[in-house]
Amino acid sequence: MSINPMFLSDTATLETMADKLSYGLQTTLLGMSVVFAVLIILWAVLGIFKLVFAKPEAKEVKTETAAPAPTVSAPEPAPVYSEPDDGELVAVITAAIASMLDAPETSFRVVSFRRTAKK
């Protein structure tokens, strides 16, 4: 890949590797500088927009009042385990059978099921 000398300021050809590396580094630094300059300008514009268009927040008036005495509440009861809804269980069983048989869920019907002891 060669660099077109028409784009160079002195129209000299780049012959050595050091010249090519120097030209690439200059181009990289110029490109990064332009990008960061534009980002800084955008940051400044957004900061100005924030000052111009933001609604001023109402300051809260802090009034000193005596802190109420801490109340002792009764401990919350432990959650009670309840059996899952049979409708949910039928839906899960139906989905499992449909997945196993690769059949749509409407091609069969779960009529009954029996619970077994947990291990």
PDB file of C-alpha atoms in Angstrom:
ATOM      1  CA  MET A   1       0.000   0.000   0.000  1.00  0.00           C
ATOM      2  CA  SER A   2       1.509   3.304  -0.984  1.00  0.00           C
ATOM      3  CA  ILE A   3       0.633   6.802   0.112  1.00  0.00           C
ATOM      4  CA  ASN A   4      -0.259   9.195  -2.639  1.00  0.00           C
ATOM      5  CA  PRO A   5       2.341  11.993  -2.497  1.00  0.00           C
ATOM      6  CA  MET A   6      -0.219  14.481  -3.790  1.00  0.00           C
ATOM      7  CA  PHE A   7      -1.674  14.707  -0.277  1.00  0.00           C
ATOM      8  CA  LEU A   8       1.666  15.580   1.298  1.00  0.00           C
ATOM      9  CA  SER A   9       2.542  19.220   1.816  1.00  0.00           C
ATOM     10  CA  ASP A  10       6.020  19.091   0.293  1.00  0.00           C
ATOM     11  CA  THR A  11       5.079  16.541  -2.396  1.00  0.00           C
ATOM     12  CA  ALA A  12       8.063  14.375  -1.439  1.00  0.00           C
ATOM     13  CA  THR A  13       7.587  10.648  -1.508  1.00  0.00           C
ATOM     14  CA  LEU A  14       7.836   8.627   1.666  1.00  0.00           C
ATOM     15  CA  GLU A  15      10.707   6.264   1.168  1.00  0.00           C
ATOM     16  CA  THR A  16      11.848   5.026   4.530  1.00  0.00           C
ATOM     17  CA  MET A  17       9.865   3.151   7.114  1.00  0.00           C
ATOM     18  CA  ALA A  18      10.580   5.906   9.650  1.00  0.00           C
ATOM     19  CA  ASP A  19       8.983   8.474   7.304  1.00  0.00           C
ATOM     20  CA  LYS A  20       5.901   6.297   6.879  1.00  0.00           C
ATOM     21  CA  LEU A  21       5.646   5.708  10.615  1.00  0.00           C
ATOM     22  CA  SER A  22       6.041   9.412  11.354  1.00  0.00           C
ATOM     23  CA  TYR A  23       3.349  10.341   8.835  1.00  0.00           C
ATOM     24  CA  GLY A  24       0.963   7.734  10.295  1.00  0.00           C
ATOM     25  CA  LEU A  25       1.608   8.964  13.841  1.00  0.00           C
ATOM     26  CA  GLN A  26       0.947  12.573  12.811  1.00  0.00           C
ATOM     27  CA  THR A  27      -2.299  11.577  11.125  1.00  0.00           C
ATOM     28  CA  THR A  28      -3.385   9.575  14.173  1.00  0.00           C
ATOM     29  CA  LEU A  29      -2.643  12.419  16.576  1.00  0.00           C
ATOM     30  CA  LEU A  30      -4.450  14.931  14.376  1.00  0.00           C
ATOM     31  CA  GLY A  31      -7.519  12.676  14.123  1.00  0.00           C
ATOM     32  CA  MET A  32      -7.635  12.007  17.866  1.00  0.00           C
ATOM     33  CA  SER A  33      -7.212  15.711  18.617  1.00  0.00           C
ATOM     34  CA  VAL A  34     -10.131  16.604  16.380  1.00  0.00           C
ATOM     35  CA  VAL A  35     -12.342  13.941  17.964  1.00  0.00           C
ATOM     36  CA  PHE A  36     -11.541  15.032  21.518  1.00  0.00           C
ATOM     37  CA  ALA A  37     -11.997  18.705  20.632  1.00  0.00           C
ATOM     38  CA  VAL A  38     -15.475  17.972  19.267  1.00  0.00           C
ATOM     39  CA  LEU A  39     -16.323  15.928  22.365  1.00  0.00           C
ATOM     40  CA  ILE A  40     -15.259  18.805  24.623  1.00  0.00           C
ATOM     41  CA  ILE A  41     -17.385  21.225  22.600  1.00  0.00           C
ATOM     42  CA  LEU A  42     -20.409  18.900  22.858  1.00  0.00           C
ATOM     43  CA  TRP A  43     -19.842  18.558  26.609  1.00  0.00           C
ATOM     44  CA  ALA A  44     -19.795  22.349  26.972  1.00  0.00           C
ATOM     45  CA  VAL A  45     -22.953  22.775  24.876  1.00  0.00           C
ATOM     46  CA  LEU A  46     -24.797  20.176  26.950  1.00  0.00           C
ATOM     47  CA  GLY A  47     -23.678  21.919  30.132  1.00  0.00           C
ATOM     48  CA  ILE A  48     -25.064  25.211  28.802  1.00  0.00           C
ATOM     49  CA  PHE A  49     -28.333  23.496  27.844  1.00  0.00           C
ATOM     50  CA  LYS A  50     -28.577  22.122  31.376  1.00  0.00           C
ATOM     51  CA  LEU A  51     -28.224  25.619  32.824  1.00  0.00           C
ATOM     52  CA  VAL A  52     -30.662  27.215  30.384  1.00  0.00           C
ATOM     53  CA  PHE A  53     -33.427  24.630  30.122  1.00  0.00           C
ATOM     54  CA  ALA A  54     -33.400  22.866  33.506  1.00  0.00           C
ATOM     55  CA  LYS A  55     -36.183  23.762  35.893  1.00  0.00           C
ATOM     56  CA  PRO A  56     -34.959  25.056  39.220  1.00  0.00           C
ATOM     57  CA  GLU A  57     -35.699  22.625  42.004  1.00  0.00           C
ATOM     58  CA  ALA A  58     -37.701  23.863  44.957  1.00  0.00           C
ATOM     59  CA  LYS A  59     -35.569  23.868  48.054  1.00  0.00           C
ATOM     60  CA  GLU A  60     -36.991  21.864  50.898  1.00  0.00           C
ATOM     61  CA  VAL A  61     -37.511  23.749  54.128  1.00  0.00           C
ATOM     62  CA  LYS A  62     -36.064  21.760  56.961  1.00  0.00           C
ATOM     63  CA  THR A  63     -37.873  22.235  60.196  1.00  0.00           C
ATOM     64  CA  GLU A  64     -36.470  20.889  63.395  1.00  0.00           C
ATOM     65  CA  THR A  65     -38.990  18.778  65.228  1.00  0.00           C
ATOM     66  CA  ALA A  66     -38.559  16.428  68.090  1.00  0.00           C
ATOM     67  CA  ALA A  67     -37.919  12.943  66.914  1.00  0.00           C
ATOM     68  CA  PRO A  68     -40.782  10.619  67.790  1.00  0.00           C
ATOM     69  CA  ALA A  69     -40.053   7.901  70.290  1.00  0.00           C
ATOM     70  CA  PRO A  70     -39.075   4.672  68.612  1.00  0.00           C
ATOM     71  CA  THR A  71     -41.863   2.148  68.581  1.00  0.00           C
ATOM     72  CA  VAL A  72     -41.298  -1.513  69.090  1.00  0.00           C
ATOM     73  CA  SER A  73     -43.209  -3.541  66.581  1.00  0.00           C
ATOM     74  CA  ALA A  74     -44.118  -7.160  66.889  1.00  0.00           C
ATOM     75  CA  PRO A  75     -41.858  -9.488  64.947  1.00  0.00           C
ATOM     76  CA  GLU A  76     -43.240 -10.534  61.611  1.00  0.00           C
ATOM     77  CA  PRO A  77     -44.518 -14.092  61.523  1.00  0.00           C
ATOM     78  CA  ALA A  78     -42.532 -16.580  59.492  1.00  0.00           C
ATOM     79  CA  PRO A  79     -43.974 -17.218  56.049  1.00  0.00           C
ATOM     80  CA  VAL A  80     -46.183 -20.257  55.916  1.00  0.00           C
ATOM     81  CA  TYR A  81     -45.577 -22.739  53.124  1.00  0.00           C
ATOM     82  CA  SER A  82     -48.636 -23.262  51.015  1.00  0.00           C
ATOM     83  CA  GLU A  83     -49.174 -25.905  48.416  1.00  0.00           C
ATOM     84  CA  PRO A  84     -48.801 -24.615  44.864  1.00  0.00           C
ATOM     85  CA  ASP A  85     -51.938 -23.972  42.896  1.00  0.00           C
ATOM     86  CA  ASP A  86     -53.062 -27.085  41.027  1.00  0.00           C
ATOM     87  CA  GLY A  87     -53.630 -24.996  37.911  1.00  0.00           C
ATOM     88  CA  GLU A  88     -49.976 -24.003  37.875  1.00  0.00           C
ATOM     89  CA  LEU A  89     -48.914 -27.593  38.400  1.00  0.00           C
ATOM     90  CA  VAL A  90     -51.088 -28.809  35.524  1.00  0.00           C
ATOM     91  CA  ALA A  91     -49.625 -26.107  33.289  1.00  0.00           C
ATOM     92  CA  VAL A  92     -46.068 -27.144  34.187  1.00  0.00           C
ATOM     93  CA  ILE A  93     -46.820 -30.821  33.601  1.00  0.00           C
ATOM     94  CA  THR A  94     -48.474 -30.024  30.276  1.00  0.00           C
ATOM     95  CA  ALA A  95     -45.490 -27.945  29.155  1.00  0.00           C
ATOM     96  CA  ALA A  96     -43.048 -30.704  30.182  1.00  0.00           C
ATOM     97  CA  ILE A  97     -44.973 -33.377  28.284  1.00  0.00           C
ATOM     98  CA  ALA A  98     -45.274 -31.148  25.221  1.00  0.00           C
ATOM     99  CA  SER A  99     -41.536 -30.493  25.308  1.00  0.00           C
ATOM    100  CA  MET A 100     -40.735 -34.194  25.656  1.00  0.00           C
ATOM    101  CA  LEU A 101     -43.074 -35.285  22.840  1.00  0.00           C
ATOM    102  CA  ASP A 102     -42.325 -32.304  20.572  1.00  0.00           C
ATOM    103  CA  ALA A 103     -46.070 -31.889  20.187  1.00  0.00           C
ATOM    104  CA  PRO A 104     -48.262 -28.820  20.612  1.00  0.00           C
ATOM    105  CA  GLU A 105     -49.892 -28.482  24.020  1.00  0.00           C
ATOM    106  CA  THR A 106     -53.347 -28.725  22.460  1.00  0.00           C
ATOM    107  CA  SER A 107     -52.785 -32.272  21.155  1.00  0.00           C
ATOM    108  CA  PHE A 108     -53.287 -33.901  24.595  1.00  0.00           C
ATOM    109  CA  ARG A 109     -54.900 -33.219  27.948  1.00  0.00           C
ATOM    110  CA  VAL A 110     -53.690 -33.861  31.503  1.00  0.00           C
ATOM    111  CA  VAL A 111     -56.644 -35.454  33.273  1.00  0.00           C
ATOM    112  CA  SER A 112     -55.167 -36.342  36.644  1.00  0.00           C
ATOM    113  CA  PHE A 113     -51.922 -36.485  38.531  1.00  0.00           C
ATOM    114  CA  ARG A 114     -50.786 -38.024  41.782  1.00  0.00           C
ATOM    115  CA  ARG A 115     -48.284 -36.545  44.211  1.00  0.00           C
ATOM    116  CA  THR A 116     -45.462 -38.743  45.439  1.00  0.00           C
ATOM    117  CA  ALA A 117     -43.429 -38.480  48.630  1.00  0.00           C
ATOM    118  CA  LYS A 118     -40.543 -36.038  48.526  1.00  0.00           C
ATOM    119  CA  LYS A 119     -37.092 -37.586  48.843  1.00  0.00           C
TER     120      LYS A 119
END
